[in-house]
Amino acid sequence: MTLRTLMQAGPAKANELFAKLSETSDGAVKTREKLFSDLKAELELHTGLEEQHLFPILKKNPETKDLVAEAIRDNKELRAKLAELDAMPKNDPAFAEQLADLQKTFRQHARDDKKELLPAVQRALSEEQVLGVTEKMEASLAEAEQAKQDEAEERRAKAREEREQAEFLARQAELRAQEAATAEREKATADQRVRADARRVVDAALRPVAAASKAVSDVTQLAAAVPAAVPAADAGRRAQAQAVAMTNMFMWPWLGAMQNRQPTGNATEVRGASGMEEVIPLGEETLEVGKRTENLGTTRVRRFVVETPVERQVTLQSERVIVERRRPVSDKVTGEILTELTVEVVETEEVPTVEKRLRLREEIVVRTERTQRVETVQETLRRDEVEIEQGDRKRGNRQLRPVTSER
């Protein structure tokens, strides 16, 4: 890349950014801020390359010394207007007018460089000096581009980390909500079981009372049905016998076993009053399998620049002037002689030029893929069983029989 190409590449990119900025409206604040940031970086890079690599060597040459002083003043004016525009709110109505003024100043600066500075550089500097300045400016441009890429990569990495952190927090919140819902369901199920057990206990306690009340009612009805001719004593004895029979009918299931069982030293304590029903709840464990999301790690893809030296062979041609003297074939005059004549022949030589172009080599696609799997969970569950010990009413012995609760 030649010095002229380098000096004209910056203004071309800056003019493109100027055009994009001029097309934005006052409401597009974010777009203006982004474009103005790129324009500011481009202008600072352009003026910085001139002042760092080109102006020092031009100051040493008397022919270009005055041009350098004028160019430095133009750069100061350009930076001052750029600072004013940077401090101005991007939705200010006067932004477009100030931008146009800055663009006018920059265009004049670019024309001065093209018409005055660059020709003076070509006349005043040797090819080696121009080549040295060009190489230094190319190196600075490469460093600036690398710094810009590193900054962009850092911003992308930071945005990626923030996105992953937000996703992780969202998953954790979802898991906590699921756990809270599961705990709420378990609590509701336990409350229903407790209420059901309480209802069963109350019903069991009320059944003997209801049976006794019905027995008394039946005895009263039998006593009322006795004929008037039957003596009062016989009627009383008959009513008493019927009451005893009804009592035995309803109360025997609760009293018979305890009356026939003889107390022993290691006998199990009988709970509850005589004739009352005792309820023993039998419980069991159930298995509920949930799931949660765990972070298995973060995959990072980092792009970086690798420099590879390459070689190319190119065929170059050169033309050299060869002057030789020879004797004419004939002494006959065929042209004008005995007059002054000057002949200029230009010698030419081809030199290699190197230009690097960017092209898209390949693309890296980063995405997540969700799969499913079935996993068997093994656990041991407990449940209550009951063993009933019941004595034989006829022979007075006891029998043990296990009873399995229905599920």
PDB file of C-alpha atoms in Angstrom, residues 72-302:
ATOM      1  CA  ILE A  72      -0.872  21.234  12.439  1.00  0.00           C
ATOM      2  CA  ARG A  73      -3.099  24.326  12.758  1.00  0.00           C
ATOM      3  CA  ASP A  74      -5.757  22.587  10.631  1.00  0.00           C
ATOM      4  CA  ASN A  75      -5.589  19.531  12.910  1.00  0.00           C
ATOM      5  CA  LYS A  76      -6.047  21.671  16.036  1.00  0.00           C
ATOM      6  CA  GLU A  77      -9.082  23.375  14.496  1.00  0.00           C
ATOM      7  CA  LEU A  78     -10.512  20.004  13.524  1.00  0.00           C
ATOM      8  CA  ARG A  79     -10.035  18.624  17.058  1.00  0.00           C
ATOM      9  CA  ALA A  80     -11.651  21.698  18.639  1.00  0.00           C
ATOM     10  CA  LYS A  81     -14.799  21.372  16.529  1.00  0.00           C
ATOM     11  CA  LEU A  82     -14.855  17.639  17.144  1.00  0.00           C
ATOM     12  CA  ALA A  83     -14.738  18.233  20.925  1.00  0.00           C
ATOM     13  CA  GLU A  84     -17.611  20.746  20.715  1.00  0.00           C
ATOM     14  CA  LEU A  85     -19.723  18.259  18.796  1.00  0.00           C
ATOM     15  CA  ASP A  86     -18.833  15.474  21.226  1.00  0.00           C
ATOM     16  CA  ALA A  87     -20.048  17.533  24.219  1.00  0.00           C
ATOM     17  CA  MET A  88     -23.319  18.453  22.492  1.00  0.00           C
ATOM     18  CA  PRO A  89     -26.418  16.256  23.150  1.00  0.00           C
ATOM     19  CA  LYS A  90     -27.039  14.083  20.126  1.00  0.00           C
ATOM     20  CA  ASN A  91     -30.740  15.041  19.989  1.00  0.00           C
ATOM     21  CA  ASP A  92     -29.929  18.761  19.935  1.00  0.00           C
ATOM     22  CA  PRO A  93     -31.466  20.492  16.842  1.00  0.00           C
ATOM     23  CA  ALA A  94     -28.131  22.268  16.306  1.00  0.00           C
ATOM     24  CA  PHE A  95     -26.265  18.949  16.004  1.00  0.00           C
ATOM     25  CA  ALA A  96     -26.804  18.684  12.252  1.00  0.00           C
ATOM     26  CA  GLU A  97     -25.548  22.227  11.652  1.00  0.00           C
ATOM     27  CA  GLN A  98     -22.399  21.680  13.730  1.00  0.00           C
ATOM     28  CA  LEU A  99     -21.821  18.359  11.967  1.00  0.00           C
ATOM     29  CA  ALA A 100     -22.001  20.054   8.568  1.00  0.00           C
ATOM     30  CA  ASP A 101     -19.452  22.662   9.739  1.00  0.00           C
ATOM     31  CA  LEU A 102     -17.106  19.891  10.933  1.00  0.00           C
ATOM     32  CA  GLN A 103     -17.485  18.050   7.619  1.00  0.00           C
ATOM     33  CA  LYS A 104     -16.660  21.231   5.680  1.00  0.00           C
ATOM     34  CA  THR A 105     -13.503  21.754   7.718  1.00  0.00           C
ATOM     35  CA  PHE A 106     -12.411  18.153   7.251  1.00  0.00           C
ATOM     36  CA  ARG A 107     -12.987  18.244   3.479  1.00  0.00           C
ATOM     37  CA  GLN A 108     -10.815  21.345   3.189  1.00  0.00           C
ATOM     38  CA  HIS A 109      -8.145  19.597   5.246  1.00  0.00           C
ATOM     39  CA  ALA A 110      -8.297  16.527   2.968  1.00  0.00           C
ATOM     40  CA  ARG A 111      -8.045  18.708  -0.185  1.00  0.00           C
ATOM     41  CA  ASP A 112      -4.995  20.497   1.211  1.00  0.00           C
ATOM     42  CA  ASP A 113      -3.343  17.152   1.940  1.00  0.00           C
ATOM     43  CA  LYS A 114      -4.076  15.870  -1.550  1.00  0.00           C
ATOM     44  CA  LYS A 115      -3.099  18.982  -3.533  1.00  0.00           C
ATOM     45  CA  GLU A 116      -0.246  20.424  -1.465  1.00  0.00           C
ATOM     46  CA  LEU A 117       1.086  18.064   1.184  1.00  0.00           C
ATOM     47  CA  LEU A 118       1.332  14.811  -0.796  1.00  0.00           C
ATOM     48  CA  PRO A 119       3.024  16.358  -3.878  1.00  0.00           C
ATOM     49  CA  ALA A 120       5.492  18.127  -1.603  1.00  0.00           C
ATOM     50  CA  VAL A 121       6.228  14.833   0.145  1.00  0.00           C
ATOM     51  CA  GLN A 122       6.903  13.132  -3.196  1.00  0.00           C
ATOM     52  CA  ARG A 123       9.297  15.927  -4.215  1.00  0.00           C
ATOM     53  CA  ALA A 124      11.089  16.411  -0.897  1.00  0.00           C
ATOM     54  CA  LEU A 125      11.498  12.840   0.359  1.00  0.00           C
ATOM     55  CA  SER A 126      13.405   9.997  -1.158  1.00  0.00           C
ATOM     56  CA  GLU A 127      11.837   6.655  -1.976  1.00  0.00           C
ATOM     57  CA  GLU A 128      13.408   5.107   1.099  1.00  0.00           C
ATOM     58  CA  GLN A 129      12.000   7.804   3.368  1.00  0.00           C
ATOM     59  CA  VAL A 130       8.530   7.490   1.833  1.00  0.00           C
ATOM     60  CA  LEU A 131       8.697   3.721   2.194  1.00  0.00           C
ATOM     61  CA  GLY A 132       9.760   4.016   5.830  1.00  0.00           C
ATOM     62  CA  VAL A 133       6.891   6.396   6.641  1.00  0.00           C
ATOM     63  CA  THR A 134       4.431   4.124   4.847  1.00  0.00           C
ATOM     64  CA  GLU A 135       5.569   1.056   6.794  1.00  0.00           C
ATOM     65  CA  LYS A 136       5.293   2.883  10.105  1.00  0.00           C
ATOM     66  CA  MET A 137       1.784   4.131   9.277  1.00  0.00           C
ATOM     67  CA  GLU A 138       0.706   0.647   8.185  1.00  0.00           C
ATOM     68  CA  ALA A 139       2.001  -0.797  11.475  1.00  0.00           C
ATOM     69  CA  SER A 140       0.097   1.838  13.462  1.00  0.00           C
ATOM     70  CA  LEU A 141      -3.069   1.122  11.480  1.00  0.00           C
ATOM     71  CA  ALA A 142      -2.688  -2.602  12.158  1.00  0.00           C
ATOM     72  CA  GLU A 143      -2.229  -1.950  15.890  1.00  0.00           C
ATOM     73  CA  ALA A 144      -5.309   0.295  15.963  1.00  0.00           C
ATOM     74  CA  GLU A 145      -7.374  -2.317  14.122  1.00  0.00           C
ATOM     75  CA  GLN A 146      -6.188  -5.041  16.511  1.00  0.00           C
ATOM     76  CA  ALA A 147      -7.046  -2.866  19.517  1.00  0.00           C
ATOM     77  CA  LYS A 148     -10.502  -2.232  18.049  1.00  0.00           C
ATOM     78  CA  GLN A 149     -11.047  -5.966  17.526  1.00  0.00           C
ATOM     79  CA  ASP A 150      -9.864  -6.740  21.058  1.00  0.00           C
ATOM     80  CA  GLU A 151     -12.240  -4.128  22.468  1.00  0.00           C
ATOM     81  CA  ALA A 152     -15.141  -5.520  20.439  1.00  0.00           C
ATOM     82  CA  GLU A 153     -14.290  -9.055  21.565  1.00  0.00           C
ATOM     83  CA  GLU A 154     -14.166  -7.899  25.192  1.00  0.00           C
ATOM     84  CA  ARG A 155     -17.587  -6.261  24.845  1.00  0.00           C
ATOM     85  CA  ARG A 156     -19.027  -9.416  23.287  1.00  0.00           C
ATOM     86  CA  ALA A 157     -17.512 -11.569  26.031  1.00  0.00           C
ATOM     87  CA  LYS A 158     -18.936  -9.273  28.711  1.00  0.00           C
ATOM     88  CA  ALA A 159     -22.377  -9.300  27.075  1.00  0.00           C
ATOM     89  CA  ARG A 160     -22.190 -13.093  26.792  1.00  0.00           C
ATOM     90  CA  GLU A 161     -21.298 -13.442  30.488  1.00  0.00           C
ATOM     91  CA  GLU A 162     -24.145 -11.115  31.486  1.00  0.00           C
ATOM     92  CA  ARG A 163     -26.570 -13.111  29.319  1.00  0.00           C
ATOM     93  CA  GLU A 164     -25.390 -16.422  30.791  1.00  0.00           C
ATOM     94  CA  GLN A 165     -25.661 -15.009  34.321  1.00  0.00           C
ATOM     95  CA  ALA A 166     -29.209 -13.809  33.615  1.00  0.00           C
ATOM     96  CA  GLU A 167     -30.153 -17.224  32.209  1.00  0.00           C
ATOM     97  CA  PHE A 168     -28.640 -18.948  35.250  1.00  0.00           C
ATOM     98  CA  LEU A 169     -30.562 -16.701  37.636  1.00  0.00           C
ATOM     99  CA  ALA A 170     -33.758 -17.309  35.679  1.00  0.00           C
ATOM    100  CA  ARG A 171     -33.220 -21.084  35.900  1.00  0.00           C
ATOM    101  CA  GLN A 172     -32.543 -20.832  39.625  1.00  0.00           C
ATOM    102  CA  ALA A 173     -35.728 -18.800  40.116  1.00  0.00           C
ATOM    103  CA  GLU A 174     -37.679 -21.358  38.094  1.00  0.00           C
ATOM    104  CA  LEU A 175     -36.264 -24.204  40.190  1.00  0.00           C
ATOM    105  CA  ARG A 176     -37.124 -22.389  43.417  1.00  0.00           C
ATOM    106  CA  ALA A 177     -40.651 -21.806  42.158  1.00  0.00           C
ATOM    107  CA  GLN A 178     -40.987 -25.493  41.261  1.00  0.00           C
ATOM    108  CA  GLU A 179     -39.673 -26.551  44.674  1.00  0.00           C
ATOM    109  CA  ALA A 180     -42.078 -24.159  46.397  1.00  0.00           C
ATOM    110  CA  ALA A 181     -44.998 -25.510  44.343  1.00  0.00           C
ATOM    111  CA  THR A 182     -43.982 -29.098  45.185  1.00  0.00           C
ATOM    112  CA  ALA A 183     -43.743 -28.268  48.892  1.00  0.00           C
ATOM    113  CA  GLU A 184     -47.140 -26.578  48.729  1.00  0.00           C
ATOM    114  CA  ARG A 185     -48.682 -29.643  47.089  1.00  0.00           C
ATOM    115  CA  GLU A 186     -47.100 -31.948  49.686  1.00  0.00           C
ATOM    116  CA  LYS A 187     -48.390 -29.737  52.479  1.00  0.00           C
ATOM    117  CA  ALA A 188     -51.895 -29.720  50.978  1.00  0.00           C
ATOM    118  CA  THR A 189     -51.815 -33.523  50.629  1.00  0.00           C
ATOM    119  CA  ALA A 190     -50.667 -33.919  54.244  1.00  0.00           C
ATOM    120  CA  ASP A 191     -53.431 -31.571  55.446  1.00  0.00           C
ATOM    121  CA  GLN A 192     -56.023 -33.592  53.542  1.00  0.00           C
ATOM    122  CA  ARG A 193     -54.742 -36.810  55.113  1.00  0.00           C
ATOM    123  CA  VAL A 194     -54.865 -35.298  58.605  1.00  0.00           C
ATOM    124  CA  ARG A 195     -58.435 -34.075  58.073  1.00  0.00           C
ATOM    125  CA  ALA A 196     -59.481 -37.480  56.698  1.00  0.00           C
ATOM    126  CA  ASP A 197     -57.938 -39.279  59.698  1.00  0.00           C
ATOM    127  CA  ALA A 198     -59.681 -36.853  62.072  1.00  0.00           C
ATOM    128  CA  ARG A 199     -63.041 -37.498  60.370  1.00  0.00           C
ATOM    129  CA  ARG A 200     -62.538 -41.260  60.671  1.00  0.00           C
ATOM    130  CA  VAL A 201     -61.704 -40.948  64.378  1.00  0.00           C
ATOM    131  CA  VAL A 202     -64.800 -38.820  65.019  1.00  0.00           C
ATOM    132  CA  ASP A 203     -67.050 -41.189  63.062  1.00  0.00           C
ATOM    133  CA  ALA A 204     -65.642 -44.191  64.925  1.00  0.00           C
ATOM    134  CA  ALA A 205     -66.223 -42.474  68.266  1.00  0.00           C
ATOM    135  CA  LEU A 206     -69.822 -41.565  67.423  1.00  0.00           C
ATOM    136  CA  ARG A 207     -70.881 -44.989  66.137  1.00  0.00           C
ATOM    137  CA  PRO A 208     -71.188 -46.659  69.652  1.00  0.00           C
ATOM    138  CA  VAL A 209     -73.110 -43.652  70.972  1.00  0.00           C
ATOM    139  CA  ALA A 210     -75.534 -43.815  68.057  1.00  0.00           C
ATOM    140  CA  ALA A 211     -75.955 -47.575  68.535  1.00  0.00           C
ATOM    141  CA  ALA A 212     -76.688 -47.171  72.272  1.00  0.00           C
ATOM    142  CA  SER A 213     -79.225 -44.416  71.559  1.00  0.00           C
ATOM    143  CA  LYS A 214     -80.984 -46.623  69.029  1.00  0.00           C
ATOM    144  CA  ALA A 215     -81.003 -49.509  71.521  1.00  0.00           C
ATOM    145  CA  VAL A 216     -82.671 -47.351  74.179  1.00  0.00           C
ATOM    146  CA  SER A 217     -85.204 -46.143  71.627  1.00  0.00           C
ATOM    147  CA  ASP A 218     -86.026 -49.717  70.617  1.00  0.00           C
ATOM    148  CA  VAL A 219     -86.461 -50.767  74.281  1.00  0.00           C
ATOM    149  CA  THR A 220     -88.785 -47.822  74.840  1.00  0.00           C
ATOM    150  CA  GLN A 221     -90.880 -48.840  71.843  1.00  0.00           C
ATOM    151  CA  LEU A 222     -91.082 -52.487  73.067  1.00  0.00           C
ATOM    152  CA  ALA A 223     -92.128 -51.378  76.491  1.00  0.00           C
ATOM    153  CA  ALA A 224     -94.867 -49.230  75.011  1.00  0.00           C
ATOM    154  CA  ALA A 225     -96.096 -52.143  72.914  1.00  0.00           C
ATOM    155  CA  VAL A 226     -96.765 -54.437  75.930  1.00  0.00           C
ATOM    156  CA  PRO A 227    -100.554 -55.080  76.357  1.00  0.00           C
ATOM    157  CA  ALA A 228    -102.311 -53.467  79.266  1.00  0.00           C
ATOM    158  CA  ALA A 229    -103.481 -56.891  80.525  1.00  0.00           C
ATOM    159  CA  VAL A 230     -99.909 -57.975  81.217  1.00  0.00           C
ATOM    160  CA  PRO A 231     -98.977 -57.276  84.821  1.00  0.00           C
ATOM    161  CA  ALA A 232     -96.641 -54.374  85.394  1.00  0.00           C
ATOM    162  CA  ALA A 233     -93.899 -56.567  86.908  1.00  0.00           C
ATOM    163  CA  ASP A 234     -93.887 -58.921  83.919  1.00  0.00           C
ATOM    164  CA  ALA A 235     -93.784 -55.968  81.565  1.00  0.00           C
ATOM    165  CA  GLY A 236     -90.810 -54.468  83.421  1.00  0.00           C
ATOM    166  CA  ARG A 237     -88.929 -57.776  83.443  1.00  0.00           C
ATOM    167  CA  ARG A 238     -89.588 -58.248  79.745  1.00  0.00           C
ATOM    168  CA  ALA A 239     -88.438 -54.726  78.925  1.00  0.00           C
ATOM    169  CA  GLN A 240     -85.304 -55.202  81.014  1.00  0.00           C
ATOM    170  CA  ALA A 241     -84.473 -58.470  79.253  1.00  0.00           C
ATOM    171  CA  GLN A 242     -84.934 -56.884  75.852  1.00  0.00           C
ATOM    172  CA  ALA A 243     -82.751 -53.912  76.846  1.00  0.00           C
ATOM    173  CA  VAL A 244     -79.981 -56.287  77.963  1.00  0.00           C
ATOM    174  CA  ALA A 245     -80.261 -58.196  74.698  1.00  0.00           C
ATOM    175  CA  MET A 246     -80.051 -55.036  72.634  1.00  0.00           C
ATOM    176  CA  THR A 247     -77.090 -53.781  74.676  1.00  0.00           C
ATOM    177  CA  ASN A 248     -75.234 -57.054  74.197  1.00  0.00           C
ATOM    178  CA  MET A 249     -75.995 -56.926  70.481  1.00  0.00           C
ATOM    179  CA  PHE A 250     -74.461 -53.483  69.969  1.00  0.00           C
ATOM    180  CA  MET A 251     -71.750 -53.307  72.651  1.00  0.00           C
ATOM    181  CA  TRP A 252     -70.373 -56.833  72.543  1.00  0.00           C
ATOM    182  CA  PRO A 253     -67.968 -56.245  69.598  1.00  0.00           C
ATOM    183  CA  TRP A 254     -66.104 -53.681  71.745  1.00  0.00           C
ATOM    184  CA  LEU A 255     -66.414 -55.342  75.148  1.00  0.00           C
ATOM    185  CA  GLY A 256     -66.342 -59.080  74.446  1.00  0.00           C
ATOM    186  CA  ALA A 257     -62.696 -59.403  73.604  1.00  0.00           C
ATOM    187  CA  MET A 258     -61.527 -57.395  76.636  1.00  0.00           C
ATOM    188  CA  GLN A 259     -63.854 -59.236  79.056  1.00  0.00           C
ATOM    189  CA  ASN A 260     -62.736 -62.708  77.914  1.00  0.00           C
ATOM    190  CA  ARG A 261     -58.981 -61.823  77.879  1.00  0.00           C
ATOM    191  CA  GLN A 262     -57.185 -62.503  81.169  1.00  0.00           C
ATOM    192  CA  PRO A 263     -54.612 -59.871  82.154  1.00  0.00           C
ATOM    193  CA  THR A 264     -51.007 -61.017  82.130  1.00  0.00           C
ATOM    194  CA  GLY A 265     -47.765 -59.490  83.262  1.00  0.00           C
ATOM    195  CA  ASN A 266     -46.611 -58.501  79.772  1.00  0.00           C
ATOM    196  CA  ALA A 267     -50.028 -57.790  78.262  1.00  0.00           C
ATOM    197  CA  THR A 268     -50.379 -54.812  75.955  1.00  0.00           C
ATOM    198  CA  GLU A 269     -52.108 -51.867  77.572  1.00  0.00           C
ATOM    199  CA  VAL A 270     -55.719 -51.494  76.423  1.00  0.00           C
ATOM    200  CA  ARG A 271     -56.292 -47.942  75.214  1.00  0.00           C
ATOM    201  CA  GLY A 272     -59.663 -46.182  75.382  1.00  0.00           C
ATOM    202  CA  ALA A 273     -62.687 -46.633  77.584  1.00  0.00           C
ATOM    203  CA  SER A 274     -64.770 -49.799  77.488  1.00  0.00           C
ATOM    204  CA  GLY A 275     -67.051 -49.857  74.495  1.00  0.00           C
ATOM    205  CA  MET A 276     -65.110 -47.169  72.593  1.00  0.00           C
ATOM    206  CA  GLU A 277     -63.562 -47.679  69.156  1.00  0.00           C
ATOM    207  CA  GLU A 278     -59.805 -47.103  68.705  1.00  0.00           C
ATOM    208  CA  VAL A 279     -58.466 -46.045  65.298  1.00  0.00           C
ATOM    209  CA  ILE A 280     -54.838 -46.872  64.387  1.00  0.00           C
ATOM    210  CA  PRO A 281     -53.739 -44.976  61.277  1.00  0.00           C
ATOM    211  CA  LEU A 282     -51.489 -46.855  58.853  1.00  0.00           C
ATOM    212  CA  GLY A 283     -49.262 -44.701  56.660  1.00  0.00           C
ATOM    213  CA  GLU A 284     -46.882 -45.247  53.799  1.00  0.00           C
ATOM    214  CA  GLU A 285     -44.266 -43.299  51.880  1.00  0.00           C
ATOM    215  CA  THR A 286     -44.762 -42.319  48.256  1.00  0.00           C
ATOM    216  CA  LEU A 287     -42.006 -41.510  45.779  1.00  0.00           C
ATOM    217  CA  GLU A 288     -42.119 -38.176  43.981  1.00  0.00           C
ATOM    218  CA  VAL A 289     -39.285 -37.562  41.512  1.00  0.00           C
ATOM    219  CA  GLY A 290     -38.598 -33.960  40.444  1.00  0.00           C
ATOM    220  CA  LYS A 291     -35.778 -32.428  38.437  1.00  0.00           C
ATOM    221  CA  ARG A 292     -33.524 -29.367  38.535  1.00  0.00           C
ATOM    222  CA  THR A 293     -31.118 -27.728  36.109  1.00  0.00           C
ATOM    223  CA  GLU A 294     -27.398 -27.632  36.928  1.00  0.00           C
ATOM    224  CA  ASN A 295     -24.727 -25.517  35.216  1.00  0.00           C
ATOM    225  CA  LEU A 296     -22.226 -27.935  33.608  1.00  0.00           C
ATOM    226  CA  GLY A 297     -19.793 -25.235  32.497  1.00  0.00           C
ATOM    227  CA  THR A 298     -19.371 -22.417  29.998  1.00  0.00           C
ATOM    228  CA  THR A 299     -18.029 -22.785  26.469  1.00  0.00           C
ATOM    229  CA  ARG A 300     -16.121 -19.768  25.209  1.00  0.00           C
ATOM    230  CA  VAL A 301     -15.084 -19.263  21.590  1.00  0.00           C
ATOM    231  CA  ARG A 302     -12.361 -16.570  21.236  1.00  0.00           C
TER     232      ARG A 302
END
